[in-house]
Structures are given as structure tokens and as C-alpha cells.
Tab-separated table of N, CA and C in Angstrom:
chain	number	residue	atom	x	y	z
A	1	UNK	N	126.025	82.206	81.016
A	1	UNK	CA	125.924	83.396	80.201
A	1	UNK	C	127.294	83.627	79.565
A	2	UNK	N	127.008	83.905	78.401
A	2	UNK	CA	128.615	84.234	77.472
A	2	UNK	C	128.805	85.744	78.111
A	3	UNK	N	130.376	85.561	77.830
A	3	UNK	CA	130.840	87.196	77.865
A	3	UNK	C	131.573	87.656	76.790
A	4	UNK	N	130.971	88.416	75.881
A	4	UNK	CA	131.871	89.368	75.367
A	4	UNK	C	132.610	90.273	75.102
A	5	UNK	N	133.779	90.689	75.449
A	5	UNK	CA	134.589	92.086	75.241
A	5	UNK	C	133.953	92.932	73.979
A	6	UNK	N	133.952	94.414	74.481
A	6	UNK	CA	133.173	95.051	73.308
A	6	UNK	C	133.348	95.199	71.894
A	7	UNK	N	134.901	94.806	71.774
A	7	UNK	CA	135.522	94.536	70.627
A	7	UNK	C	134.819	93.315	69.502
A	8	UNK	N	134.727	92.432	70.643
A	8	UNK	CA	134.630	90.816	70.098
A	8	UNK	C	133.162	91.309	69.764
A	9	UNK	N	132.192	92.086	70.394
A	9	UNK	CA	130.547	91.638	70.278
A	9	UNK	C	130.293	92.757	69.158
A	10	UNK	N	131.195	93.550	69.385
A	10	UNK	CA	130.686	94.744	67.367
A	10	UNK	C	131.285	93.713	66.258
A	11	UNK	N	132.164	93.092	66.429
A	11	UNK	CA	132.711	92.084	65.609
A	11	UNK	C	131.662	91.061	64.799
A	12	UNK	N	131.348	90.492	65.922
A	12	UNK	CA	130.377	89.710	65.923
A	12	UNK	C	129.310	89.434	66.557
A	13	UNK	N	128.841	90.444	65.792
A	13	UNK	CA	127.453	90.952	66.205
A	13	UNK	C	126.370	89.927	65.949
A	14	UNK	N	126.976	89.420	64.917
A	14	UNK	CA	125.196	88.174	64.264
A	14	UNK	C	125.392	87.042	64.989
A	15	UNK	N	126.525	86.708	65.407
A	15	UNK	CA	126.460	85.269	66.523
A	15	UNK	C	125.975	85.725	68.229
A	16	UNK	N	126.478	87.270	68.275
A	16	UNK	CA	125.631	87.657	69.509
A	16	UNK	C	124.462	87.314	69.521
A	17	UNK	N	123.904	88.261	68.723
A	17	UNK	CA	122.472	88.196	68.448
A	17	UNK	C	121.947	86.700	68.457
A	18	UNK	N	122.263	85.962	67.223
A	18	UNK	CA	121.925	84.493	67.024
A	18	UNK	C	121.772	83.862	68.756
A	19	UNK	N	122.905	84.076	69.084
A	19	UNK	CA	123.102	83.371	70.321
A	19	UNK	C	121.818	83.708	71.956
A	20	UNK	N	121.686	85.306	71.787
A	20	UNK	CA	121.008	85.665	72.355
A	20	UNK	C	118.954	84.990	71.998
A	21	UNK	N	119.182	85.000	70.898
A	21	UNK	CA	117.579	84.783	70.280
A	21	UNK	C	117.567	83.047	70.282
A	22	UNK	N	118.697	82.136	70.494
A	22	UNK	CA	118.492	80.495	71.687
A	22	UNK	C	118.211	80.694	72.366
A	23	UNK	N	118.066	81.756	73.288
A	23	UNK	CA	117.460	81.905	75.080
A	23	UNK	C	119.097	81.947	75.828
A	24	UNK	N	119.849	82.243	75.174
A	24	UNK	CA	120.982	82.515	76.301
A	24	UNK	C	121.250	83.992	76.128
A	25	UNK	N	121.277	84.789	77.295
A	25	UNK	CA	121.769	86.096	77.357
A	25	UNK	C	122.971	86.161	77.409
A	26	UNK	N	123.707	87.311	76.529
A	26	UNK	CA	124.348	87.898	76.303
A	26	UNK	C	125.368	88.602	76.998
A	27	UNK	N	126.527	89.015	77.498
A	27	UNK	CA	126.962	89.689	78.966
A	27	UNK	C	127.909	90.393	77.790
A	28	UNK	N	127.860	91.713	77.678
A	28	UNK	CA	128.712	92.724	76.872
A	28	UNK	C	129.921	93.380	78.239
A	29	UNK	N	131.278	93.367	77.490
A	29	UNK	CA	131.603	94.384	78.802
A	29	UNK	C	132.659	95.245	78.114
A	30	UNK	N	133.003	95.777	78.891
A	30	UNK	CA	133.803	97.292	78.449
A	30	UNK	C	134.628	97.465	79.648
A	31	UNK	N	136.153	97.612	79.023
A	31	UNK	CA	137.456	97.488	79.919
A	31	UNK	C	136.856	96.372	80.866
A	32	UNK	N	136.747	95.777	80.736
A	32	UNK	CA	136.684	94.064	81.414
A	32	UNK	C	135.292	94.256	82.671
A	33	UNK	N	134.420	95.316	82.459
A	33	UNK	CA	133.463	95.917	83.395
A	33	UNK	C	132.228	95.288	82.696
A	34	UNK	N	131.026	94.663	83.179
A	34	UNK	CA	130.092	94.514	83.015
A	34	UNK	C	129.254	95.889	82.384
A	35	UNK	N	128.956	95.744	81.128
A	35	UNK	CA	128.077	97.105	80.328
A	35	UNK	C	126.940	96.565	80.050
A	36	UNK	N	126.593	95.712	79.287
A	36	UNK	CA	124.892	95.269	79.041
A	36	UNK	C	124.676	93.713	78.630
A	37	UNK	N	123.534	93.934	78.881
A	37	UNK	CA	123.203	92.261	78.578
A	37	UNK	C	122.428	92.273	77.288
A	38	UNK	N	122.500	91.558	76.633
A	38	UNK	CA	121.419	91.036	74.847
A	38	UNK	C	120.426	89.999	75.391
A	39	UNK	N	119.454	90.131	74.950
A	39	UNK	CA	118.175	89.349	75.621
A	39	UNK	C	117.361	89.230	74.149
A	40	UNK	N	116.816	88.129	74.007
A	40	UNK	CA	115.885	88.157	72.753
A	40	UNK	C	114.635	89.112	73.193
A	41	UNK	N	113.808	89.307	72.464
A	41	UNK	CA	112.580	90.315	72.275
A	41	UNK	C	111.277	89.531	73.449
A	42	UNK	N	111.274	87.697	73.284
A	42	UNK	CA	110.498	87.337	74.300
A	42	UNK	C	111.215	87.090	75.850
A	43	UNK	N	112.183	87.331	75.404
A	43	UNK	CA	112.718	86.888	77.193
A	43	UNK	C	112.719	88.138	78.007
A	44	UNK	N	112.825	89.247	77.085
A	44	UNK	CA	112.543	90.930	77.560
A	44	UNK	C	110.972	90.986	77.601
A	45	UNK	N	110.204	90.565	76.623
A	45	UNK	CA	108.405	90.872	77.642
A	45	UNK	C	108.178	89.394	78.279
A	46	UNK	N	109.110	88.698	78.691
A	46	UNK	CA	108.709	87.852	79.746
A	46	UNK	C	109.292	88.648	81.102
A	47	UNK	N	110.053	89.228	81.096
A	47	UNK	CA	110.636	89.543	82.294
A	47	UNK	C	109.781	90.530	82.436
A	48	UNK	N	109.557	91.956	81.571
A	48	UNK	CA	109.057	92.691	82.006
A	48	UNK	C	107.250	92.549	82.838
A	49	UNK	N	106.527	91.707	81.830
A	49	UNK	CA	105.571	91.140	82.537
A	49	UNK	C	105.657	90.511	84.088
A	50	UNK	N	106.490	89.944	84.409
A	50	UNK	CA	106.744	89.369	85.740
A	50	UNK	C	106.970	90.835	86.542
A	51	UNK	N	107.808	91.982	85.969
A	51	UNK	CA	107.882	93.297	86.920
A	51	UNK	C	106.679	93.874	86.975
A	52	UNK	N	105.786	93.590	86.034
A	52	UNK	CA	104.501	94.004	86.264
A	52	UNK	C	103.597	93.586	87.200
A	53	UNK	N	103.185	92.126	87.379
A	53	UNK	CA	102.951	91.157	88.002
A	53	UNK	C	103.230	91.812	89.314
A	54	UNK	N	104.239	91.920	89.837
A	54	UNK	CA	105.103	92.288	91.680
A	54	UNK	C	104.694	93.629	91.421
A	55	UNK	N	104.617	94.521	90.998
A	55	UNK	CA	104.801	95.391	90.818
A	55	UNK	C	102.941	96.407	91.870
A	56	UNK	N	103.119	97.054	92.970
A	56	UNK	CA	101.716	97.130	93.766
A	56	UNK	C	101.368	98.359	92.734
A	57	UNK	N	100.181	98.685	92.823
A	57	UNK	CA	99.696	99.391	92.325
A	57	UNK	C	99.381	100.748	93.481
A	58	UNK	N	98.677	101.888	92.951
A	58	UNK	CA	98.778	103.068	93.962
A	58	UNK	C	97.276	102.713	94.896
A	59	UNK	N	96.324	101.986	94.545
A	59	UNK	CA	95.183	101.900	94.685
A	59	UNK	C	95.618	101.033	96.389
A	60	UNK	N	95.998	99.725	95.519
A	60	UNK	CA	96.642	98.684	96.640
A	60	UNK	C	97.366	98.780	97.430
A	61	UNK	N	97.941	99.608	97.516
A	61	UNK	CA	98.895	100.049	98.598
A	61	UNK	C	97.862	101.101	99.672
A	62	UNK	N	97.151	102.180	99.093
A	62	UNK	CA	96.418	102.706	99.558
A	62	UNK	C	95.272	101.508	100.015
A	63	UNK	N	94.999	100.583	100.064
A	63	UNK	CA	94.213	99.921	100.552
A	63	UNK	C	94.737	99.105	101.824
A	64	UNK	N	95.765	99.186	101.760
A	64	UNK	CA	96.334	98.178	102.493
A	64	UNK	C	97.143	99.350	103.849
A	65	UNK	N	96.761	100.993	104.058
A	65	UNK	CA	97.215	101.443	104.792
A	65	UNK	C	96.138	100.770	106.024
A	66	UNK	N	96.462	100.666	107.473
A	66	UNK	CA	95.393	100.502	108.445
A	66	UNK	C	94.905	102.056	109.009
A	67	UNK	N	93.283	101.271	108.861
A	67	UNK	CA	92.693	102.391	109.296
A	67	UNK	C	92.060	102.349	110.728
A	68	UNK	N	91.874	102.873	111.712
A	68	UNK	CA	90.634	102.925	112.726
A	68	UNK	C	90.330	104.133	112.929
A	69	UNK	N	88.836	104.013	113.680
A	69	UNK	CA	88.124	105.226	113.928
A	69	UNK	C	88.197	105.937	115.381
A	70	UNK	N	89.124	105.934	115.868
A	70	UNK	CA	89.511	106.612	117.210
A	70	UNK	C	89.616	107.726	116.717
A	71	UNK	N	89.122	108.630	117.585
A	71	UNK	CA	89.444	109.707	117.889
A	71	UNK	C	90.772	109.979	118.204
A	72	UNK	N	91.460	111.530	118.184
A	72	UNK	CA	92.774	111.299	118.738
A	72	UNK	C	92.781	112.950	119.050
A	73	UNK	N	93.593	113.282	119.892
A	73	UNK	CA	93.914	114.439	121.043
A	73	UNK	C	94.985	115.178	120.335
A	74	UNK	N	94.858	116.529	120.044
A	74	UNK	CA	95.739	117.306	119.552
A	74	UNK	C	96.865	117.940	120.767
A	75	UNK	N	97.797	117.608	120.107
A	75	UNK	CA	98.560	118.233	121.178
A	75	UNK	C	98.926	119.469	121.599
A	76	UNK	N	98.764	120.033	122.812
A	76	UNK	CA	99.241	121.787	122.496
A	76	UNK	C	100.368	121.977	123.319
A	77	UNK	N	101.000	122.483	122.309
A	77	UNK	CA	102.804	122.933	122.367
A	77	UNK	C	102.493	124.145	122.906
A	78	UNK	N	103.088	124.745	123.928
A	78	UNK	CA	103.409	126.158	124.276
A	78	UNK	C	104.335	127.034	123.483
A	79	UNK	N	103.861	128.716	123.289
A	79	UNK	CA	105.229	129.463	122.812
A	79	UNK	C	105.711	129.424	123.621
A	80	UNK	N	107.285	129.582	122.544
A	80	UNK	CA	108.561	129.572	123.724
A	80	UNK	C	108.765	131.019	123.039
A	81	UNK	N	109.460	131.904	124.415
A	81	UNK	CA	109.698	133.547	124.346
A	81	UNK	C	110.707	133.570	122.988
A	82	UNK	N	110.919	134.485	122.339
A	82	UNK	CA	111.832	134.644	121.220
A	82	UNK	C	112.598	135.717	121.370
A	83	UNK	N	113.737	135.698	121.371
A	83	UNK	CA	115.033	136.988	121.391
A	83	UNK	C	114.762	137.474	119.940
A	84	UNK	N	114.284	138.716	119.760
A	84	UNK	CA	114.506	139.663	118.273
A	84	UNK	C	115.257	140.768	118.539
């Protein structure tokens, strides 16, 4: 992955870009700190599709709690006296 200082990538912005839309991402940074990455348009709905993909749904998860049919015993707590 290239890195560009933020200087260098407003500079040159169309070889970013260019460069990004070959399939190589982009690494932007700011004061020498990692700030963003440039991704072409299909390598962003390829990825996002794959987060979709992993991604459980509310149904499936709710399906996947375990269930059984036991009965179960409520517990009874005693009051405890209270100072007012």
C-alpha cells in the first residue's frame, strides 16, 4: 500500500486516485498519523458485501438462543427490616 503525506495526496490527487482505481489502496496520513485509505468504488462494494455476508442477522441470532422446556422455581427472597 502507498503512503501519502496529506500534502503530497491534495497535490496529487489524479495519480492517487488513478492509482487507487489499479486495485491498490491508498494510505493518506496527517502529521505522519494514519488518516484514510482511497479504495476504488468496486473494492469498497466488494468489501462491504463480505461485511454483509458475516454479518448475523436479528432473526439468527434469536434462533440460535437454546431453548428447553423445564420448568423452573422462583426464588423467594425475604424482607430485610429497614431503618427510616
Amino acid at each position: 500500500m502507498t503512503e501519502w503525506p496529506l500534502q503530497d495526496a491534495k497535490n496529487k490527487f489524479s495519480a492517487l486516485v488513478n492509482a487507487a482505481l489499479a486495485g491498490e489502496p491508498q494510505q493518506v496520513t496527517r502529521r505522519g498519523e494514519p488518516a484514510v485509505i482511497v479504495l476504488s468504488v468496486d473494492e469498497y462494494e466488494r468489501l462491504r458485501r463480505l461485511e454483509k455476508a458475516d454479518a448475523p442477522t436479528l432473526g439468527g441470532l434469536l434462533l440460535e438462543i437454546p431453548q428447553d422446556d423445564l420448568d423452573f422455581e422462583r426464588m423467594s427472597i425475604p424482607a430485610r427490616p429497614m431503618d427510616l
